[in-house]
Short mmCIF file of C-alpha atoms in Angstrom, two decimals:
data_model
loop_
_atom_site.label_atom_id
_atom_site.label_comp_id
_atom_site.label_asym_id
_atom_site.label_seq_id
_atom_site.Cartn_x
_atom_site.Cartn_y
_atom_site.Cartn_z
CA MET A 27 -29.45 15.28 -15.80
CA ARG A 28 -25.72 14.79 -16.08
CA ASN A 29 -23.62 14.28 -12.82
CA PRO A 30 -26.28 15.53 -10.32
CA PHE A 31 -25.03 17.16 -7.23
CA LEU A 32 -27.23 14.92 -5.01
CA LYS A 33 -28.54 11.63 -6.43
CA ILE A 34 -30.95 9.34 -4.40
CA GLU A 35 -31.70 6.21 -6.15
CA ASN A 36 -34.48 3.59 -5.05
CA LEU A 37 -34.04 4.52 -1.43
CA HIS A 38 -35.81 2.30 1.05
CA VAL A 39 -35.54 3.15 4.80
CA THR A 40 -36.99 1.61 8.05
CA ILE A 41 -37.14 2.70 11.53
CA ASP A 42 -38.32 0.33 14.37
CA ASP A 43 -39.14 -2.24 11.62
CA LYS A 44 -41.50 0.13 9.89
CA GLU A 45 -40.74 1.05 6.32
CA ILE A 46 -40.94 4.95 5.87
CA LEU A 47 -39.17 5.52 2.57
CA LYS A 48 -40.32 3.11 -0.32
CA GLY A 49 -38.06 3.50 -3.26
CA LEU A 50 -37.54 7.24 -3.24
CA ASP A 51 -35.67 8.59 -6.32
CA LEU A 52 -34.53 12.30 -6.42
CA GLU A 53 -31.78 14.25 -8.29
CA VAL A 54 -30.68 17.78 -7.29
CA GLU A 55 -28.55 20.06 -9.36
CA ALA A 56 -25.57 22.17 -7.91
CA GLY A 57 -26.48 25.83 -7.34
CA LYS A 58 -30.23 25.32 -7.09
CA ILE A 59 -32.99 25.52 -4.49
CA HIS A 60 -35.16 22.40 -4.34
CA VAL A 61 -38.27 22.06 -2.22
CA ILE A 62 -39.82 18.90 -0.93
CA MET A 63 -43.41 19.20 0.31
CA GLY A 64 -45.85 16.61 1.47
CA PRO A 65 -48.38 15.78 4.23
CA ASN A 66 -47.37 14.84 7.73
CA GLY A 67 -46.02 11.37 8.10
CA ALA A 68 -45.00 11.12 4.36
CA GLY A 69 -41.22 10.65 5.25
CA LYS A 70 -39.96 14.17 4.78
CA SER A 71 -38.03 14.47 8.12
CA THR A 72 -36.86 10.77 7.63
CA LEU A 73 -35.25 11.81 4.36
CA ALA A 74 -33.56 14.71 6.09
CA ASN A 75 -32.16 12.59 8.85
CA VAL A 76 -31.11 9.82 6.51
CA LEU A 77 -29.20 12.20 4.34
CA LEU A 78 -27.07 13.14 7.38
CA GLY A 79 -26.61 9.58 8.56
CA HIS A 80 -28.80 9.39 11.52
CA PRO A 81 -28.06 5.94 13.19
CA ARG A 82 -31.79 5.15 14.05
CA TYR A 83 -32.76 4.85 10.44
CA GLU A 84 -31.75 1.76 8.58
CA ILE A 85 -31.22 1.85 4.89
CA THR A 86 -32.53 -1.37 3.44
CA GLY A 87 -31.97 -0.64 -0.29
CA GLY A 88 -30.94 2.03 -2.61
CA SER A 89 -28.00 4.55 -2.59
CA ILE A 90 -27.16 8.12 -1.96
CA GLU A 91 -24.46 9.90 -3.98
CA PHE A 92 -23.17 13.34 -3.25
CA MET A 93 -20.81 15.15 -5.71
CA GLY A 94 -20.26 11.81 -7.47
CA GLU A 95 -19.40 9.98 -4.18
CA ASP A 96 -21.45 7.16 -2.70
CA ILE A 97 -22.13 8.37 0.80
CA THR A 98 -24.68 5.68 1.83
CA GLU A 99 -22.51 4.26 4.44
CA LEU A 100 -20.66 7.25 5.69
CA LYS A 101 -20.96 8.44 9.41
CA PRO A 102 -22.67 11.69 10.29
CA HIS A 103 -19.39 13.53 10.97
CA GLU A 104 -17.90 12.24 7.72
CA ARG A 105 -20.91 13.69 5.83
CA ALA A 106 -20.64 17.04 7.67
CA LYS A 107 -16.93 17.33 6.65
CA ILE A 108 -17.62 16.88 3.05
CA GLY A 109 -20.15 19.59 3.05
CA LEU A 110 -23.58 18.45 4.20
CA PHE A 111 -25.61 20.47 6.80
CA LEU A 112 -29.00 19.85 8.43
CA SER A 113 -31.00 22.55 10.02
CA PHE A 114 -33.12 20.60 12.63
CA GLN A 115 -36.80 20.90 13.02
CA TYR A 116 -36.52 20.83 16.77
CA PRO A 117 -32.97 22.29 17.66
CA GLN A 118 -31.64 20.89 21.04
CA GLU A 119 -30.64 23.08 23.92
CA ILE A 120 -27.10 22.39 25.21
CA ALA A 121 -26.19 24.03 28.47
CA GLY A 122 -22.50 24.71 29.29
CA ILE A 123 -21.41 25.41 25.64
CA THR A 124 -21.75 29.02 24.39
CA LEU A 125 -22.95 29.66 20.84
CA GLU A 126 -19.73 31.26 19.96
CA ASN A 127 -17.45 28.42 21.13
CA PHE A 128 -19.68 25.84 19.53
CA LEU A 129 -19.61 27.52 16.16
CA ARG A 130 -15.83 28.37 16.27
CA THR A 131 -15.08 24.66 17.20
CA ALA A 132 -17.30 23.46 14.41
CA LYS A 133 -15.87 25.88 11.85
CA ASN A 134 -12.40 25.02 12.73
CA SER A 135 -13.25 21.23 12.32
CA THR A 136 -14.04 21.67 8.63
CA GLY A 137 -10.54 21.18 7.49
CA GLU A 138 -10.10 24.89 6.42
CA GLU A 139 -7.41 27.07 8.07
CA PRO A 140 -8.40 27.63 11.62
CA MET A 141 -9.71 31.02 12.58
CA LYS A 142 -8.17 32.84 15.55
CA VAL A 143 -10.44 34.06 18.28
CA PHE A 144 -10.76 37.74 17.31
CA ALA A 145 -11.06 37.04 13.63
CA PHE A 146 -13.81 34.53 14.26
CA GLN A 147 -15.58 37.01 16.62
CA LYS A 148 -15.68 39.62 13.89
CA PHE A 149 -16.82 36.99 11.28
CA LEU A 150 -19.63 35.83 13.65
CA LYS A 151 -20.87 39.27 14.32
CA GLU A 152 -21.26 39.93 10.70
CA LYS A 153 -23.32 36.86 10.22
CA MET A 154 -25.38 37.61 13.29
CA LYS A 155 -26.20 41.04 11.87
CA ILE A 156 -27.69 39.45 8.79
CA LEU A 157 -30.12 37.55 11.11
CA GLU A 158 -30.84 40.58 13.25
CA MET A 159 -29.39 38.74 16.34
CA LYS A 160 -27.97 40.78 19.13
CA PRO A 161 -24.25 40.23 19.72
CA GLU A 162 -24.74 39.04 23.36
CA TYR A 163 -26.53 36.04 22.01
CA ALA A 164 -22.99 34.54 21.15
CA GLU A 165 -22.24 34.33 24.86
CA ARG A 166 -25.42 32.40 25.67
CA TYR A 167 -25.49 28.72 25.96
CA LEU A 168 -26.43 26.88 22.64
CA ASN A 169 -30.24 27.39 22.26
CA HIS A 170 -30.61 27.49 26.06
CA GLY A 171 -33.66 29.57 26.93
CA PHE A 172 -34.04 30.53 23.32
CA SER A 173 -37.55 31.08 21.98
CA GLY A 174 -38.63 28.96 18.99
CA GLY A 175 -37.80 31.70 16.51
CA GLU A 176 -34.35 32.27 18.12
CA LYS A 177 -33.50 28.60 17.88
CA LYS A 178 -34.42 28.70 14.15
CA LYS A 179 -32.28 31.73 13.73
CA SER A 180 -29.52 29.88 15.51
CA GLU A 181 -29.66 27.09 13.08
CA ILE A 182 -29.57 29.43 10.03
CA LEU A 183 -26.40 31.16 11.74
CA GLN A 184 -24.80 27.79 11.83
CA MET A 185 -25.45 27.42 8.17
CA LEU A 186 -23.87 30.80 7.45
CA VAL A 187 -20.83 30.06 9.52
CA LEU A 188 -20.09 26.63 8.32
CA GLU A 189 -20.82 27.39 4.64
CA PRO A 190 -21.75 23.95 3.63
CA LYS A 191 -22.16 22.73 0.07
CA LEU A 192 -25.58 21.22 0.58
CA ALA A 193 -27.95 22.76 3.26
CA ILE A 194 -30.99 20.73 4.20
CA LEU A 195 -33.49 22.83 6.03
CA ASP A 196 -36.12 20.61 7.82
CA GLU A 197 -39.31 22.49 8.62
CA THR A 198 -37.25 25.69 9.40
CA ASP A 199 -40.28 27.81 8.94
CA SER A 200 -42.48 25.76 11.34
CA GLY A 201 -43.92 27.71 14.19
CA LEU A 202 -42.33 31.05 13.17
CA ASP A 203 -44.15 34.39 13.10
CA ILE A 204 -44.14 36.55 10.03
CA ASP A 205 -41.06 38.60 11.10
CA ALA A 206 -39.08 35.58 12.04
CA VAL A 207 -39.85 33.92 8.63
CA ARG A 208 -38.71 37.09 6.91
CA VAL A 209 -35.37 37.06 8.76
CA VAL A 210 -34.75 33.34 8.21
CA ALA A 211 -35.53 33.68 4.48
CA LYS A 212 -33.08 36.65 4.44
CA GLY A 213 -30.29 34.45 5.88
CA VAL A 214 -31.13 31.67 3.38
CA LYS A 215 -30.84 34.09 0.43
CA GLU A 216 -27.60 35.52 1.90
CA PHE A 217 -26.10 31.92 1.96
CA HIS A 218 -27.17 30.68 -1.46
CA ASN A 219 -25.02 31.08 -4.38
CA SER A 220 -23.87 29.16 -7.55
CA GLN A 221 -21.52 26.94 -5.36
CA ASN A 222 -24.08 25.51 -3.01
CA THR A 223 -27.35 23.82 -3.04
CA ILE A 224 -30.42 24.23 -0.67
CA LEU A 225 -33.03 21.47 -0.06
CA ILE A 226 -35.99 22.90 1.76
CA ILE A 227 -38.35 20.53 3.50
CA THR A 228 -41.68 21.85 4.46
CA HIS A 229 -45.40 21.35 4.37
CA HIS A 230 -46.58 24.88 3.88
CA ARG A 231 -45.55 27.90 1.87
CA SER A 232 -44.61 30.67 4.38
CA LEU A 233 -40.87 30.61 3.58
CA LEU A 234 -41.49 30.08 -0.10
CA GLU A 235 -43.15 33.35 -0.19
CA HIS A 236 -39.78 34.93 0.24
CA ILE A 237 -37.53 32.37 -1.55
CA GLU A 238 -38.14 31.29 -5.14
CA PRO A 239 -37.35 27.51 -5.71
CA ASP A 240 -35.91 26.07 -8.88
CA ALA A 241 -37.91 22.90 -8.53
CA VAL A 242 -40.67 21.42 -6.31
CA HIS A 243 -41.23 17.74 -5.25
CA PHE A 244 -44.14 16.18 -3.60
CA LEU A 245 -43.13 13.38 -1.19
CA ILE A 246 -46.13 11.17 -0.47
CA ASP A 247 -46.16 7.91 1.23
CA GLY A 248 -42.43 7.33 0.99
CA ARG A 249 -41.95 8.18 -2.66
CA ILE A 250 -41.54 11.33 -4.87
CA ALA A 251 -44.95 11.38 -6.39
CA LYS A 252 -44.61 14.46 -8.49
CA SER A 253 -41.91 16.96 -9.47
CA GLY A 254 -42.21 20.23 -11.30
CA SER A 255 -41.83 23.97 -11.18
CA LYS A 256 -42.82 26.36 -8.44
CA GLU A 257 -46.41 26.46 -9.95
CA LEU A 258 -47.00 23.10 -8.19
CA ILE A 259 -47.21 25.01 -4.89
CA ASP A 260 -50.26 26.82 -6.04
CA GLN A 261 -51.86 23.73 -7.55
CA VAL A 262 -51.51 21.58 -4.41
CA GLU A 263 -53.42 24.26 -2.29
CA GLU A 264 -56.35 23.68 -4.69
CA THR A 265 -56.09 19.87 -4.94
CA GLY A 266 -54.35 18.66 -1.71
CA PHE A 267 -51.32 16.21 -1.71
CA MET A 268 -53.43 13.15 -1.98
CA ALA A 269 -54.41 13.99 -5.60
CA TYR A 270 -50.84 13.15 -6.49
CA LYS A 271 -50.56 9.87 -4.61
CA VAL A 272 -48.89 7.14 -6.78
#
């Protein structure tokens, strides 16, 4: 693959002196949807956090390149500014900051021309409509008192507003009912185009019934054990992940 959008090479990562990623290699093209699947404890969420520079995780070997730039040592805010976004598996509640104020501040920190209040409110309502979110949710504190499904919609709303180049969705479909999965998938498809890339991290297929991936990778015991087309999703349901362990 020439000039991959995201290139992870021989990545070794530890947390609390325990090695989680053990020489992971992955290349992702621009404009594509890639899926990473694997059993619990395989290192999927570790990979997501490392890509955004979480300080608890120590990179002991390897490198991460994004759009041709080595970002292995960049801080989280630096990675966010160049277009990386992570939708959290467990979104945090933050009292005292409304969803609208949080998103407007974040949007105006991306380096683009700042949006004025009324222009942003119109822009935000359009994005909330996609996710079937009531307008009054914009005035509620960030995720405060939100249900699990509402928190996940809030994460996808952030993605739609910030318009990152690479969106990493960590178990976004976890714990969602059928209707919420459908709405989240709608938001993901609305966001995706030839100018951005999505990396979906999951261990089941509910979201993938609505979104067709370009490539599927199995992460097992800290390494990418198998890569291929979407047909791998059907295969693993018959064999289990351990059949692909290196």
